């Protein structure tokens, strides 16, 4: 049975900070950010937008492609930016999407890796329940402290995809190389909004895990490097993915995979899949029947290399024009606005827009209040 991704979409903030602006205010040569790190812009989130509101926007796009959303039996919300240690962020999404009550909903956490865990779990579930569909969301907003080396790699986005049998976008293959090891390279204690990290250790462990995962993948699959046509990597920043590609694959399409990431920044659990959408939208050739390799790295750490085949006619499901429009329509903010938004503050007299039709009104009695915007 062929199982995999039937439709896929992403969403990010309406606002961005140019890294040229950040470089100027941090007295750093912009070339370091643009060439050395491989990033040009980063998404910045106003207080009315969070991992739930962007997740709903991304999920609405994939649900609009379904004949019947009641086929969704499971919603898995993958995130490392959870604001509640008990209630699943997925329940808000389930509510606003009006999914059926007979549906399992839960969050998954393991840094940037958890959406891949969700995909593999969903695949096993569909084997036993071939008519079922699973909605997976990866949604993260990442903050590092100002003036740290991580600051230019901040960002955020949500990806949503539906896992089914006979998928239209990607058929997941049965072999994967996995590597789990206890490393203190990146972490966020529950009392902090900002992530803490050991940047050099994290980059080292990312590449070491890649070697181990790919080696295990070759052994399980009996495939060789030439069998992989394109590779998508988890991209905490573009240069990390370029280094990974140069180390093993040297796929020229690495540039197409990083177009969206370079203007969004790190979107953690969503990042690998946004690189996949970027490839689908921007690669010039028809990639039907091609094998795509995927490398996921979640600090801490769990890493996985797996692959999938692109079915015939995948192009019919893409929404390239709207993806490009969503990114090009974003509003640039000044450094003073970024500093205000960093502290999650509303600006007197400034009305912040949402990317979709759900807004976060505020927090009352420690409860998040979401509303559907009027005229939607
Ligand atoms: N022109 C061109 N290039 C320049 C330059 C200039 N003027 N100045 C510096 N550079 C280059 C450097 O040579 C370097 O290139 P190489 O890596 O090829 O040597 C690059 O720019 C970066 O310079 P530094 O190493 O000096 O940068 P840094 O120490 O300030 O920060 C970082 C880099 C460590 C990755 C930092 O961004 C960071 O800590 N980020 C957060 C952690 C992270 O993202 N880790 C990635 C792996 S972990 C993961 O994947 C999970 C996750 O999502 C977090």
XYZ file of C-alpha atoms and ligand atoms in Angstrom:
430
model
C 0.000 0.000 0.000
C 1.293 3.475 -0.892
C 1.043 5.882 2.052
C 2.268 9.436 2.438
C 1.505 13.122 2.046
C -1.634 13.901 0.055
C -1.628 17.701 0.419
C 0.644 20.184 2.163
C 0.569 23.922 2.971
C 2.305 26.447 5.195
C 1.683 29.774 6.855
C 3.801 32.421 8.558
C 3.525 35.876 10.089
C 2.446 38.964 8.100
C 5.570 40.736 9.437
C 9.294 40.360 8.853
C 12.536 42.023 9.842
C 15.204 42.365 7.176
C 18.518 40.956 8.377
C 20.173 43.909 6.677
C 18.406 46.083 9.274
C 19.399 43.760 12.115
C 23.019 43.644 10.927
C 23.192 47.443 10.879
C 21.914 47.702 14.461
C 24.146 44.907 15.748
C 27.244 46.330 14.014
C 27.682 43.134 12.031
C 28.613 42.905 8.349
C 25.370 41.879 6.537
C 27.416 39.406 4.473
C 27.835 37.340 7.620
C 24.068 36.875 7.909
C 23.347 36.650 4.203
C 26.316 34.578 2.991
C 27.828 33.147 6.195
C 24.507 32.023 7.698
C 22.418 32.032 4.530
C 19.444 34.099 5.709
C 17.909 37.335 4.370
C 14.788 37.975 6.511
C 13.062 36.566 9.549
C 9.357 36.319 10.347
C 8.384 38.337 13.417
C 5.123 37.647 15.229
C 2.740 40.233 16.693
C 0.966 39.380 19.975
C -2.271 38.496 18.162
C -0.534 35.661 16.285
C 0.865 32.466 17.803
C 1.551 28.801 16.982
C -2.206 28.102 17.058
C -3.385 30.903 14.743
C -0.785 30.138 12.047
C -1.450 26.399 12.440
C -5.150 26.962 11.767
C -4.330 28.998 8.668
C -2.050 26.275 7.274
C -4.529 23.511 8.153
C -7.445 25.336 6.532
C -5.538 25.316 3.247
C -5.111 21.525 3.211
C -8.623 20.847 4.478
C -10.047 22.962 1.650
C -8.583 20.343 -0.736
C -10.419 17.446 0.963
C -13.778 15.999 -0.105
C -14.775 15.315 3.510
C -12.882 16.579 6.567
C -14.742 13.953 8.647
C -12.229 11.427 7.255
C -9.653 12.928 9.673
C -9.407 10.515 12.608
C -6.244 11.924 14.182
C -4.779 15.430 14.501
C -1.165 15.526 15.682
C 0.294 18.924 16.614
C 4.103 18.854 16.584
C 5.730 21.769 18.400
C 8.532 22.832 20.697
C 6.936 26.239 21.353
C 4.013 25.000 23.438
C 2.603 27.604 25.854
C 0.671 25.070 27.929
C 2.229 22.050 29.579
C -1.108 20.248 29.784
C -3.663 21.153 27.129
C -2.770 20.284 23.555
C -2.461 23.237 21.160
C -4.155 20.887 18.696
C -7.475 21.180 20.541
C -7.823 24.858 19.546
C -7.148 23.866 15.943
C -9.686 21.029 16.165
C -12.265 23.529 17.495
C -11.799 26.238 14.862
C -11.612 23.756 11.986
C -14.848 22.159 13.260
C -13.394 18.654 13.045
C -15.529 15.780 14.262
C -15.489 14.904 17.973
C -14.595 11.294 17.171
C -10.992 12.330 16.512
C -7.778 11.801 18.508
C -5.893 15.064 19.174
C -2.509 15.396 20.861
C 0.776 17.324 20.781
C 4.197 15.786 20.139
C 7.504 17.270 21.296
C 11.134 16.542 20.434
C 12.648 19.832 19.313
C 12.548 20.208 15.511
C 12.072 16.455 14.919
C 8.530 15.753 16.122
C 6.598 16.314 12.857
C 8.651 13.503 11.282
C 7.805 11.231 14.224
C 4.150 12.171 13.621
C 4.450 11.319 9.917
C 5.928 7.874 10.619
C 3.286 7.155 13.305
C 0.528 8.228 10.920
C 1.923 5.947 8.218
C 1.728 2.934 10.577
C -1.805 3.922 11.564
C -2.976 4.080 7.928
C -1.654 0.531 7.332
C -4.307 -0.715 9.801
C -6.925 1.905 8.837
C -6.541 2.416 5.069
C -9.555 4.717 4.678
C -8.510 6.972 7.505
C -6.710 10.328 7.186
C -4.331 11.979 9.633
C -3.810 15.740 9.869
C -0.291 16.652 10.979
C 0.720 20.170 11.937
C 4.216 21.377 12.736
C 4.082 24.880 14.190
C 6.851 26.801 15.918
C 7.974 30.315 16.703
C 11.547 30.487 17.927
C 13.134 33.244 19.980
C 16.763 33.715 21.003
C 17.944 36.522 23.262
C 18.915 39.779 21.520
C 22.613 40.132 20.708
C 23.230 36.378 20.783
C 24.631 34.472 17.802
C 21.228 32.813 17.409
C 19.334 36.104 17.003
C 19.559 36.293 13.166
C 18.257 32.720 12.901
C 14.936 33.412 14.656
C 11.692 32.889 12.765
C 8.550 30.832 12.732
C 5.928 29.147 10.595
C 3.376 26.364 10.548
C 3.098 23.505 8.082
C 0.046 21.263 7.740
C -0.252 18.050 5.767
C -2.700 15.215 5.337
C -1.414 11.624 5.442
C -3.445 9.112 3.417
C -3.166 6.022 1.260
C -2.504 6.685 -2.454
C -1.097 10.134 -1.690
C -0.799 12.800 -4.394
C 2.438 14.520 -3.193
C 4.820 11.996 -1.598
C 4.857 8.209 -1.113
C 6.923 7.449 1.984
C 9.371 4.553 1.581
C 9.700 1.887 4.302
C 13.333 2.445 5.331
C 14.759 5.112 7.626
C 18.062 5.717 9.400
C 17.537 6.986 12.947
C 19.952 8.270 15.587
C 19.122 9.257 19.168
C 21.768 10.488 21.605
C 21.655 12.638 24.766
C 23.345 15.943 23.839
C 22.906 19.328 25.558
C 23.070 21.454 22.401
C 19.747 23.311 22.515
C 17.020 23.448 25.151
C 14.244 25.684 26.506
C 13.344 25.294 30.188
C 9.589 25.686 30.765
C 9.992 29.078 32.522
C 11.767 30.669 29.533
C 10.435 32.034 26.232
C 13.906 32.076 24.662
C 15.799 28.953 23.662
C 19.283 28.343 25.085
C 21.931 26.733 22.948
C 25.510 25.729 22.372
C 25.704 26.761 18.714
C 28.936 25.051 17.745
C 28.021 21.782 19.505
C 24.593 21.826 17.826
C 26.079 22.248 14.347
C 28.628 19.510 15.060
C 25.979 17.074 16.307
C 23.670 17.897 13.370
C 26.370 16.837 10.870
C 27.502 13.831 12.913
C 23.887 12.626 13.172
C 23.485 13.078 9.420
C 26.444 10.751 8.754
C 25.093 8.091 11.104
C 21.487 8.296 9.862
C 22.430 8.167 6.189
C 24.753 5.220 6.808
C 21.932 3.346 8.577
C 19.557 4.284 5.733
C 21.940 2.837 3.082
C 22.255 -0.400 5.065
C 18.485 -0.801 5.443
C 17.531 0.243 1.916
C 20.438 -1.223 -0.080
C 20.375 2.006 -2.070
C 23.366 4.135 -3.057
C 23.787 7.917 -3.188
C 22.934 7.968 -6.901
C 19.412 6.727 -6.050
C 18.593 10.013 -4.276
C 17.507 12.721 -6.720
C 16.881 15.642 -4.336
C 17.399 16.181 -0.620
C 15.531 18.372 1.864
C 17.168 19.153 5.197
C 16.001 20.614 8.461
C 17.202 24.214 8.021
C 17.851 26.108 11.283
C 19.567 28.510 8.864
C 20.338 27.985 5.184
C 24.080 27.488 5.557
C 23.539 24.500 7.886
C 21.550 22.710 5.167
C 24.116 23.710 2.509
C 26.924 22.253 4.604
C 24.959 19.023 5.067
C 24.295 18.824 1.328
C 27.946 19.501 0.431
C 29.110 16.830 2.869
C 27.244 13.936 1.276
C 24.933 14.651 -1.647
C 25.941 17.762 -3.614
C 22.398 18.111 -5.010
C 22.161 21.330 -7.075
C 18.496 21.734 -6.059
C 19.569 22.608 -2.486
C 19.074 26.259 -3.508
C 15.424 25.675 -4.457
C 14.790 23.939 -1.106
C 16.005 27.002 0.819
C 14.154 29.841 -0.938
C 11.283 30.033 1.567
C 13.423 29.302 4.632
C 15.790 32.176 3.776
C 12.981 34.704 4.281
C 11.121 32.993 7.145
C 13.974 31.913 9.428
C 14.008 28.796 11.555
C 10.551 27.265 11.840
C 11.754 24.200 13.805
C 9.209 21.373 13.379
C 7.886 22.987 10.168
C 11.299 23.736 8.636
C 12.017 20.428 6.838
C 8.568 20.402 5.254
C 8.772 24.062 4.222
C 12.026 23.171 2.448
C 10.080 20.398 0.696
C 7.322 22.837 -0.378
C 10.015 25.265 -1.536
C 11.514 22.498 -3.704
C 8.126 21.507 -5.143
C 7.217 25.122 -5.925
C 10.552 26.294 -7.302
C 12.348 23.398 -8.992
C 12.171 23.858 -12.770
C 11.985 20.200 -13.854
C 9.025 17.891 -13.450
C 10.109 15.726 -10.489
C 7.460 12.992 -10.867
C 8.886 9.559 -9.933
C 11.980 11.144 -8.341
C 13.238 9.987 -4.941
C 13.533 12.728 -2.311
C 15.723 12.238 0.764
C 14.679 13.996 3.993
C 16.938 14.745 6.947
C 15.316 15.812 10.191
C 17.358 16.945 13.198
C 15.825 17.749 16.574
C 18.384 18.954 19.099
C 18.757 17.033 22.255
C 18.853 14.906 20.013
C 16.874 12.698 17.606
C 17.670 12.639 13.887
C 16.184 10.679 11.000
C 16.919 10.227 7.307
C 14.068 8.802 5.237
C 12.882 9.001 1.654
C 9.818 9.205 -0.520
C 8.824 9.075 -4.175
C 6.951 11.889 -5.917
C 3.857 10.550 -7.714
C 2.769 11.478 -11.244
C 0.665 14.679 -11.455
C 1.868 16.019 -8.083
C 1.882 19.494 -9.670
C -1.925 19.629 -9.671
C -1.999 19.895 -5.877
C 0.529 22.736 -5.526
C -0.422 26.290 -4.567
C 2.798 27.985 -5.689
C 1.264 31.327 -6.675
C -0.388 31.826 -3.278
C 2.710 30.675 -1.388
C 4.841 33.252 -3.208
C 2.161 35.907 -2.706
C 1.898 35.197 1.040
C 5.648 35.805 1.370
C 5.888 38.811 -0.958
C 2.864 40.548 0.648
C 4.450 40.597 4.104
C 5.065 43.871 5.886
C 8.603 44.958 6.782
C 9.069 46.312 10.298
C 11.682 48.644 11.761
C 14.122 47.579 14.462
C 12.121 49.515 17.103
C 8.979 47.551 16.186
C 10.944 44.279 16.296
C 12.177 45.100 19.797
C 8.622 45.835 20.923
C 7.246 42.654 19.364
C 10.109 40.651 20.833
C 8.606 41.495 24.225
C 5.136 40.617 22.911
C 3.814 44.145 23.339
C 1.005 45.869 21.464
C 1.971 49.237 20.012
C -0.514 52.012 20.831
C -2.347 52.968 17.672
C -0.940 50.073 15.647
C -3.363 47.417 14.447
C -1.552 44.155 13.761
C -2.857 41.969 10.978
C -3.283 38.188 11.134
C -2.210 35.952 8.260
C -5.449 33.980 8.524
C -8.910 34.444 9.965
C -8.283 33.519 13.620
C -6.743 35.990 16.051
C -5.413 35.661 19.597
C -7.187 38.398 21.559
C -5.162 38.068 24.718
C -4.726 36.047 27.877
C -7.407 36.273 30.538
C -7.202 34.359 33.798
C -4.264 32.402 32.316
C -6.493 31.299 29.434
C -5.786 32.108 25.776
C -8.723 33.764 24.049
C -9.033 33.160 20.295
C -11.667 34.655 18.002
C -12.699 34.266 14.381
C -12.203 37.626 12.665
C -15.314 39.352 11.321
C -16.151 38.941 7.631
C -14.497 35.518 7.619
N 31.033 37.365 5.081
C 30.742 36.078 4.792
N 30.741 35.084 5.729
C 31.022 35.416 7.004
C 31.339 36.739 7.366
C 31.339 37.741 6.348
N 31.611 39.013 6.610
N 31.586 36.751 8.686
C 31.446 35.474 9.137
N 31.102 34.672 8.118
C 30.836 33.247 8.141
C 31.784 32.466 9.022
O 32.996 32.180 8.371
C 30.943 31.228 9.293
O 31.011 30.374 8.195
P 31.345 28.816 8.423
O 30.258 28.277 9.315
O 31.296 28.261 7.042
O 32.682 28.759 9.073
C 29.511 31.764 9.347
O 29.557 33.054 8.741
C 28.962 31.915 10.756
O 29.911 32.622 11.488
P 30.228 32.209 13.004
O 30.496 30.758 13.090
O 31.213 33.176 13.557
O 28.788 32.548 13.583
P 28.272 32.621 15.038
O 29.114 31.919 16.001
O 27.968 34.060 15.301
O 26.850 31.839 14.908
C 25.697 29.789 14.830
C 26.557 30.757 14.051
C 26.559 29.114 15.848
C 25.130 28.720 13.938
C 24.522 30.556 15.463
O 23.678 31.077 14.489
C 23.720 29.743 16.431
O 24.202 29.391 17.493
N 22.442 29.410 16.096
C 21.516 28.714 16.968
C 21.739 27.221 17.048
C 21.511 26.538 15.733
O 20.737 26.959 14.896
N 22.189 25.390 15.530
C 22.030 24.606 14.320
C 22.069 23.129 14.558
S 20.866 22.694 15.820
C 19.401 22.493 14.966
O 19.392 22.335 13.774
C 18.135 22.528 15.762
C 17.552 23.883 15.679
O 16.718 24.145 14.825
C 17.995 24.918 16.612
